[in-house]
Coordinates of C-alpha atoms and ligand atoms in Angstrom, one line a residue:
M22 CA 4.2 -12.8 7.4
K23 CA 3.8 -16.2 9.1
F24 CA 7.4 -15.9 10.3
L25 CA 6.8 -12.5 11.7
N26 CA 3.7 -13.6 13.5
E27 CA 5.7 -16.5 15.0
V28 CA 8.4 -14.1 16.2
S29 CA 5.7 -11.8 17.7
S30 CA 4.2 -14.6 19.6
T31 CA 7.5 -16.0 20.8
F32 CA 8.6 -12.5 22.1
P33 CA 5.3 -10.9 23.1
S34 CA 7.1 -8.0 24.9
A35 CA 9.0 -7.0 21.8
V36 CA 7.7 -3.9 20.1
S37 CA 6.9 -4.5 16.4
L38 CA 8.1 -1.9 13.9
A39 CA 7.3 -4.6 11.3
S40 CA 3.6 -4.2 10.9
G41 CA 2.1 -1.6 8.5
R42 CA -1.3 -1.8 10.1
P43 CA -3.3 1.4 10.7
S44 CA -3.4 2.5 14.3
E45 CA -6.2 0.9 16.3
R46 CA -6.6 4.0 18.4
F47 CA -8.9 5.5 15.8
F48 CA -11.2 2.4 15.5
D49 CA -13.5 3.8 18.2
K50 CA -14.7 6.2 15.6
L51 CA -16.4 3.1 14.2
D52 CA -18.2 1.9 17.3
P53 CA -21.3 -0.3 16.8
Q54 CA -23.6 2.7 16.9
V55 CA -21.7 4.5 14.1
L56 CA -21.6 1.3 12.0
L57 CA -25.4 0.8 12.5
N58 CA -26.0 4.5 11.7
A59 CA -24.0 4.1 8.5
L60 CA -26.3 1.2 7.4
V61 CA -29.3 3.3 8.1
V62 CA -27.9 6.3 6.2
Y63 CA -27.2 4.0 3.2
E64 CA -30.8 2.5 3.5
R65 CA -32.3 6.0 3.2
Y66 CA -30.0 6.8 0.3
S67 CA -30.8 3.7 -1.6
A68 CA -34.5 3.4 -0.6
G69 CA -35.5 4.6 -4.1
G70 CA -33.6 1.7 -5.7
H71 CA -34.8 -1.1 -3.4
G72 CA -38.0 0.1 -1.7
G73 CA -37.5 0.8 2.0
G74 CA -38.6 -2.5 3.5
Q75 CA -36.6 -4.6 1.1
L76 CA -33.3 -3.1 2.0
L77 CA -32.3 -5.6 4.7
S78 CA -33.1 -8.5 2.5
H79 CA -31.1 -6.9 -0.3
L80 CA -28.1 -6.4 2.1
L81 CA -28.2 -9.9 3.4
Q82 CA -28.5 -11.5 0.0
Y83 CA -25.9 -12.4 -2.7
G84 CA -25.6 -9.5 -5.1
R85 CA -24.1 -7.6 -8.0
T86 CA -20.6 -8.9 -8.6
A87 CA -19.2 -5.4 -9.5
G88 CA -20.5 -4.0 -6.3
I89 CA -23.4 -1.8 -5.2
I90 CA -21.6 1.4 -4.2
G91 CA -19.7 2.3 -7.4
E92 CA -21.3 5.8 -7.7
L93 CA -20.2 6.8 -4.2
V94 CA -16.7 5.3 -4.5
A95 CA -16.3 7.0 -7.9
Q96 CA -17.1 10.3 -6.2
Q97 CA -14.6 9.6 -3.3
V98 CA -11.9 8.6 -5.8
R99 CA -12.5 11.7 -7.8
S100 CA -12.6 14.1 -4.9
D101 CA -10.0 12.7 -2.6
E102 CA -7.6 11.1 -5.0
G103 CA -8.0 13.3 -8.1
V104 CA -8.7 10.3 -10.4
P105 CA -11.4 10.8 -13.1
A106 CA -13.4 7.8 -11.9
R107 CA -16.8 6.7 -13.4
A108 CA -19.1 4.3 -11.7
D109 CA -19.4 2.1 -14.7
R110 CA -15.7 1.6 -14.8
I111 CA -15.4 0.6 -11.2
L112 CA -15.2 -2.8 -9.7
I113 CA -15.7 -3.0 -5.9
T114 CA -13.4 -5.6 -4.5
S115 CA -12.7 -7.3 -1.2
G116 CA -9.8 -5.0 -0.4
C117 CA -7.2 -3.9 -2.8
Q118 CA -5.6 -7.3 -2.5
E119 CA -8.5 -9.0 -4.3
A120 CA -8.2 -6.3 -7.0
L121 CA -4.5 -7.3 -7.5
A122 CA -5.4 -11.0 -7.6
L123 CA -8.0 -10.3 -10.3
C124 CA -6.1 -7.8 -12.4
L125 CA -2.7 -9.6 -12.7
P126 CA -3.9 -12.7 -14.5
A127 CA -6.4 -10.7 -16.6
L128 CA -3.6 -8.4 -17.8
C129 CA -1.1 -11.2 -18.3
P130 CA -3.1 -14.2 -19.6
E131 CA -0.4 -15.7 -21.8
A132 CA 2.7 -17.7 -20.7
A133 CA 5.0 -15.1 -22.4
D134 CA 3.3 -12.2 -20.6
V135 CA 5.3 -10.5 -17.8
L136 CA 4.5 -8.2 -14.9
L137 CA 7.1 -5.6 -14.2
V138 CA 7.7 -4.6 -10.6
C139 CA 10.1 -2.4 -8.6
N140 CA 12.6 -4.2 -6.5
P141 CA 11.8 -4.3 -3.6
T142 CA 8.0 -4.1 -3.8
Y143 CA 4.8 -5.0 -1.9
I144 CA 4.9 -8.7 -1.3
G145 CA 1.1 -9.0 -1.8
A146 CA 1.6 -8.0 -5.4
T147 CA 4.4 -10.5 -6.2
G148 CA 2.6 -13.1 -4.1
A149 CA -0.7 -12.6 -6.1
A150 CA 1.3 -12.9 -9.3
K151 CA 2.9 -16.1 -8.1
A152 CA -0.5 -17.6 -7.1
A153 CA -1.9 -16.7 -10.5
R154 CA 1.3 -18.1 -12.3
V155 CA 2.0 -14.7 -13.7
A156 CA 5.7 -14.2 -14.5
V157 CA 7.4 -11.3 -12.7
T158 CA 10.5 -9.3 -13.8
A159 CA 12.2 -6.9 -11.4
L160 CA 13.1 -3.5 -12.8
C161 CA 16.9 -2.9 -12.7
N162 CA 17.9 -0.6 -9.9
S163 CA 21.2 0.5 -11.4
V164 CA 19.7 2.6 -14.2
P165 CA 18.9 6.2 -13.1
C166 CA 15.1 6.1 -13.3
V167 CA 12.1 3.8 -13.4
A168 CA 11.1 4.9 -17.0
E169 CA 14.6 3.8 -18.3
A170 CA 14.4 0.6 -16.3
V171 CA 11.0 -0.2 -17.9
E172 CA 12.5 0.5 -21.3
L173 CA 15.4 -1.8 -20.6
A174 CA 13.2 -4.6 -19.3
V175 CA 11.0 -4.3 -22.4
L176 CA 14.0 -4.8 -24.6
Q177 CA 15.5 -7.7 -22.6
L178 CA 12.1 -9.5 -22.4
R179 CA 11.6 -9.0 -26.2
Q180 CA 14.9 -10.7 -26.8
S181 CA 13.8 -13.7 -25.0
G182 CA 10.4 -13.9 -26.7
R183 CA 8.4 -12.5 -23.8
R184 CA 6.4 -9.4 -23.4
A185 CA 5.9 -6.8 -20.6
R186 CA 2.2 -6.4 -20.2
A187 CA 1.7 -4.6 -16.9
L188 CA 3.7 -2.5 -14.5
Y189 CA 2.9 -2.5 -10.8
L190 CA 3.7 0.7 -9.0
I191 CA 3.0 2.4 -5.6
P192 CA 3.9 6.0 -6.6
D193 CA 3.0 7.6 -3.3
F194 CA 4.8 6.6 -0.1
D195 CA 5.7 3.2 -1.4
N196 CA 5.4 0.0 0.7
P197 CA 8.1 -1.0 1.6
T198 CA 10.5 2.0 0.9
G199 CA 8.4 5.1 1.6
R200 CA 9.6 6.5 -1.8
V201 CA 7.5 9.0 -3.8
L202 CA 7.7 9.3 -7.6
D203 CA 7.9 12.9 -8.7
K204 CA 5.6 14.2 -11.4
A205 CA 8.3 14.1 -14.1
S206 CA 9.0 10.5 -13.4
R207 CA 5.3 9.6 -13.5
C208 CA 5.0 11.3 -16.9
D209 CA 8.1 9.6 -18.3
I210 CA 6.9 6.2 -17.1
L211 CA 3.5 6.8 -18.7
Q212 CA 5.1 7.7 -22.0
V213 CA 7.3 4.5 -22.0
C214 CA 4.3 2.4 -21.1
A215 CA 2.1 4.0 -23.7
R216 CA 4.8 3.3 -26.4
N217 CA 5.0 -0.3 -25.3
R218 CA 1.3 -0.8 -24.5
I219 CA 2.0 -1.7 -20.9
I220 CA -0.9 -1.2 -18.4
V221 CA 0.1 0.5 -15.2
L222 CA -1.4 -0.9 -12.1
E223 CA -1.3 2.1 -9.7
D224 CA -1.7 0.9 -6.1
N225 CA -2.3 3.9 -3.8
P226 CA -3.3 2.9 -0.3
Y227 CA -1.2 5.6 1.4
R228 CA -1.8 8.5 -0.9
L229 CA -4.1 10.4 1.5
F230 CA -1.4 10.2 4.3
R231 CA 0.8 13.1 3.2
Y232 CA 2.4 14.9 6.1
E233 CA 3.8 17.9 4.2
G234 CA 4.6 19.2 0.7
D235 CA 2.4 19.5 -2.3
E236 CA 0.4 16.5 -3.6
I237 CA 1.6 15.0 -6.9
P238 CA -1.2 14.0 -9.3
P239 CA -1.8 10.2 -9.4
M240 CA -0.7 8.5 -12.6
A241 CA -4.3 7.8 -13.4
A242 CA -4.9 11.5 -13.5
L243 CA -1.9 12.1 -15.7
D244 CA -2.8 9.3 -18.1
E245 CA -3.9 10.6 -21.5
V246 CA -4.1 7.4 -23.5
G247 CA -6.0 4.9 -21.2
S248 CA -3.1 3.0 -19.7
V249 CA -3.7 3.1 -15.9
I250 CA -5.9 1.0 -13.6
Y251 CA -6.2 2.7 -10.3
L252 CA -6.4 0.5 -7.1
S253 CA -7.8 2.1 -4.0
T254 CA -8.8 0.8 -0.6
F255 CA -10.6 1.8 2.6
S256 CA -8.3 -0.3 4.7
K257 CA -6.0 2.5 5.8
T258 CA -8.6 5.3 5.9
L259 CA -11.5 3.4 7.6
S260 CA -10.6 -0.1 8.6
P261 CA -9.0 -3.2 7.0
A262 CA -11.7 -5.4 8.5
L263 CA -14.3 -3.9 6.1
R264 CA -12.4 -5.5 3.2
V265 CA -13.6 -2.9 0.7
G266 CA -11.4 -1.7 -2.1
A267 CA -11.8 -0.8 -5.7
A268 CA -10.3 -1.1 -9.2
T269 CA -11.0 2.0 -11.4
L270 CA -10.5 1.4 -15.1
P271 CA -9.8 4.3 -17.5
D272 CA -12.4 5.2 -20.2
T273 CA -10.5 3.4 -22.9
I274 CA -7.6 1.0 -23.0
F275 CA -5.1 2.7 -25.3
G276 CA -8.0 4.5 -27.0
D277 CA -10.2 1.5 -27.4
A278 CA -13.4 1.8 -25.4
R279 CA -14.5 -1.7 -26.3
A280 CA -11.3 -3.3 -25.1
C281 CA -11.8 -1.4 -21.8
R282 CA -15.4 -2.8 -21.5
A283 CA -14.1 -6.3 -22.3
L284 CA -11.4 -6.0 -19.6
W285 CA -14.0 -4.8 -17.0
E286 CA -16.2 -7.7 -17.9
N287 CA -13.3 -10.1 -17.7
L288 CA -12.5 -8.8 -14.2
V289 CA -16.2 -9.1 -13.1
Q290 CA -16.3 -12.6 -14.4
R291 CA -13.1 -13.5 -12.5
K292 CA -14.5 -12.0 -9.3
S293 CA -17.7 -14.0 -9.7
F294 CA -15.6 -17.1 -9.5
V295 CA -13.4 -15.9 -6.6
S296 CA -15.8 -14.2 -4.2
L297 CA -19.1 -13.8 -6.0
N298 CA -19.4 -10.3 -4.6
T299 CA -17.9 -8.1 -1.9
S300 CA -20.0 -8.2 1.3
H301 CA -23.1 -5.9 1.0
I302 CA -23.0 -5.1 4.7
T303 CA -19.5 -3.7 4.6
Q304 CA -20.1 -2.0 1.3
A305 CA -23.2 -0.3 2.8
I306 CA -21.2 0.8 5.9
V307 CA -18.6 2.4 3.6
A308 CA -21.3 4.0 1.6
G309 CA -23.1 5.3 4.7
L310 CA -19.9 6.9 5.9
L311 CA -19.1 8.4 2.5
I312 CA -22.6 9.9 2.3
E313 CA -22.1 11.4 5.8
Q314 CA -18.6 12.7 4.8
A315 CA -19.9 14.2 1.5
A316 CA -17.8 11.6 -0.4
S317 CA -14.5 12.8 1.0
L318 CA -12.5 11.0 3.8
R319 CA -10.0 13.8 4.2
G320 CA -11.8 15.2 7.3
W321 CA -12.3 11.7 8.8
I322 CA -8.6 10.8 8.6
R323 CA -7.3 14.1 9.9
P324 CA -6.7 13.0 13.5
A325 CA -5.0 9.8 12.2
L326 CA -2.9 11.9 9.8
D327 CA -1.7 14.1 12.7
W328 CA -0.9 11.0 14.8
Y329 CA 1.1 9.3 12.0
R330 CA 3.0 12.6 11.2
A331 CA 3.9 12.9 14.9
N332 CA 5.0 9.3 15.0
R333 CA 7.1 9.8 11.9
D334 CA 8.8 12.8 13.5
V335 CA 9.5 10.9 16.7
M336 CA 11.0 8.0 14.7
L337 CA 13.2 10.4 12.7
R338 CA 14.4 12.2 15.8
Q339 CA 15.2 9.0 17.6
L340 CA 17.0 7.6 14.6
D341 CA 19.1 10.8 14.4
S342 CA 20.0 10.5 18.1
V343 CA 20.6 6.7 18.2
F344 CA 22.6 6.5 15.0
S345 CA 24.6 9.7 15.4
P346 CA 27.7 7.7 16.3
F347 CA 27.5 6.0 12.9
P348 CA 26.9 8.8 10.4
E349 CA 28.5 7.1 7.4
Q350 CA 27.4 3.6 8.1
I351 CA 23.6 3.8 8.8
R352 CA 21.3 5.8 6.5
W353 CA 17.6 6.2 6.1
N354 CA 15.1 8.2 4.1
R355 CA 12.7 10.9 5.5
P356 CA 9.3 10.1 3.9
S357 CA 6.9 12.9 3.6
G358 CA 3.9 10.6 4.2
G359 CA 2.8 7.0 4.5
F360 CA 3.6 4.4 7.1
F361 CA 7.2 3.3 6.4
L362 CA 10.8 4.3 6.0
S363 CA 13.8 2.3 4.9
L364 CA 17.1 2.0 6.7
D365 CA 20.4 0.9 5.1
L366 CA 22.8 -1.1 7.3
P367 CA 26.4 -2.1 6.7
F368 CA 25.6 -5.8 7.2
R369 CA 23.1 -8.4 6.2
F370 CA 19.8 -8.4 8.1
G371 CA 17.9 -11.6 7.6
A372 CA 15.4 -13.8 9.5
D373 CA 18.1 -14.8 12.0
S374 CA 18.7 -11.1 12.7
V375 CA 14.9 -10.6 13.3
D376 CA 15.0 -13.3 15.9
E377 CA 18.1 -12.0 17.7
C378 CA 16.8 -8.4 17.7
A379 CA 13.5 -9.5 19.1
R380 CA 15.1 -11.8 21.8
C381 CA 17.9 -9.5 22.9
D382 CA 16.7 -6.0 22.1
N383 CA 12.9 -6.2 22.3
V384 CA 12.2 -4.9 18.8
I385 CA 10.9 -6.6 15.7
V386 CA 11.7 -5.1 12.3
M387 CA 11.1 -6.2 8.7
P388 CA 14.1 -7.3 6.6
M389 CA 13.8 -5.6 3.2
S390 CA 14.9 -8.9 1.7
F391 CA 11.4 -10.2 2.4
F392 CA 10.1 -7.8 -0.3
A393 CA 13.0 -8.4 -2.8
L394 CA 13.4 -10.5 -5.9
D395 CA 17.1 -10.9 -5.5
N396 CA 19.8 -10.3 -2.8
S397 CA 20.2 -6.6 -3.5
Q398 CA 18.1 -5.7 -0.4
D399 CA 19.9 -7.9 2.1
C400 CA 21.4 -5.0 4.0
R401 CA 18.2 -3.0 4.5
I402 CA 15.2 -3.0 6.8
R403 CA 11.7 -1.5 6.7
L404 CA 10.5 0.4 9.8
A405 CA 6.8 1.1 10.2
F406 CA 5.7 3.9 12.5
S407 CA 1.9 3.6 12.1
A408 CA 0.8 1.1 14.7
V409 CA 3.0 2.0 17.6
T410 CA 3.0 4.8 20.3
P411 CA 5.7 7.5 20.5
E412 CA 7.1 5.8 23.6
Q413 CA 7.3 2.4 21.8
I414 CA 9.1 4.1 18.9
R415 CA 11.7 5.6 21.3
T416 CA 12.4 2.4 23.2
S417 CA 12.4 0.2 20.1
V418 CA 14.7 2.4 18.0
T419 CA 17.0 2.5 21.0
G420 CA 16.9 -1.3 21.1
L421 CA 17.7 -1.4 17.3
G422 CA 20.6 0.9 18.0
R423 CA 21.9 -1.5 20.6
Y424 CA 21.6 -4.4 18.2
V425 CA 23.4 -2.5 15.4
A426 CA 26.2 -1.4 17.7
R427 CA 26.7 -5.0 18.8
R428 CA 26.9 -6.2 15.2
L429 CA 29.4 -3.5 14.5
G430 CA 31.5 -4.4 17.6
R431 CA 30.8 -1.0 19.0
E432 CA 29.5 0.4 22.3
L433 CA 26.5 2.8 22.6
P434 CA 28.1 5.0 25.3
S435 CA 25.7 7.8 26.1
L436 CA 23.0 6.4 23.9
V437 CA 20.9 4.4 26.2
D438 CA 21.0 7.0 28.9
G439 CA 20.5 10.0 26.8
L440 CA 17.7 9.0 24.4
A441 CA 14.6 7.9 26.1
E442 CA 13.3 11.4 27.0
G443 CA 13.5 12.7 23.4
Ligands
LIG34 C1 0.8 -1.4 -1.2 C2 -0.4 -2.2 -0.7 N1 -1.3 -2.7 -1.5 C3 -2.3 -3.4 -1.1 C4 -2.5 -3.7 0.3 C5 -3.7 -4.5 0.7 O1 -4.7 -3.7 1.0 P1 -6.2 -4.2 1.3 O2 -6.3 -4.3 2.8 O3 -7.1 -3.2 0.7 O4 -6.4 -5.5 0.7 C6 -1.6 -3.2 1.2 C7 -1.7 -3.5 2.6 O5 -0.9 -3.2 3.5 C8 -0.5 -2.4 0.7 O6 0.5 -2.0 1.5

């Protein structure tokens, strides 16, 4: 990320398709009046608990490590995400990132314990594992499905005296690939994990951003044995600056309610040493907004959803036009939601390519190798369409086309003339 920030500041006029931020155009829904009002709404709601006048001192004080808005977050996770959440199984965290940083060492406490991840995967998860000295094994991409890859990894690890303890997954509109796991795959993975007592860490920041097609139940809703910890966040739906997310534990861990309680207490204790508690002020803002939205953010995010869908469509149309001269060589997926798609190139695209692309073609893209645990992703890039305008998408994809044509020793004849109006 530091590298990409440096590229952005060196080439300020280059359009960034590298950033998976939410669009800032919807932040004015959270102007100071709205934020203040949300605090007041939360004050009224919680007046019974604290006695009206004491609320401000309560909000400005240190507080409960597990959070003060568990009941409302449980309602939102149930109604929006379909996960059977209960307030006493929720830990409010400083963004989903903190939930990862707490869960990984709690689930993999021994030196022989291993976290399984897809390859590529969200760099924040592998980075958190590294920071906590948790060993990571990438699932093999050459077996047909994730469940088989988990089975294979379990066997291989066992042979070397190690043990797969947790599996990190982003089943809906994966960051970085945009992939969605279908229901059958989710069920198969759950079965393999249950057999091997592997906890699934289901990270789902993009789930509500589905642009078409039927929703697939989250793995936490399909889980029948108590094997899924569900991570959610308000970063993409409301604002990342709030730094409010949550880890929702199941009722039992593999049928054991005491083990689940012990894990929850372990996470709370870890959080008390990391951040004491998540800011009461931002928790109260989230709570006030949830109260006003009847515990569902689906209505709140609708304008953003329409915007992201339109951006996705512009990007797909522009890719179709720009890369039509290279039908066999350049391929990409067509995600039905989320912020990202992935594009396969017939050459390596690394840090040096990012630099050249930004300098000569005014576009910054993310090499997939930045999310990879080996060199299998060297010829792919991630394109994000969330934080740019349609016009920026058109010009930047055209710039990318120019770069690719140059690398392939080809011309883009009608390309540059014919595309911009699309
Ligand atoms: C898959 C994934 N998990 C977690 C995060 C971090 O979320 P938060 O802002 O809630 O810490 C991100 C941020 O982009 C993400 O893409």
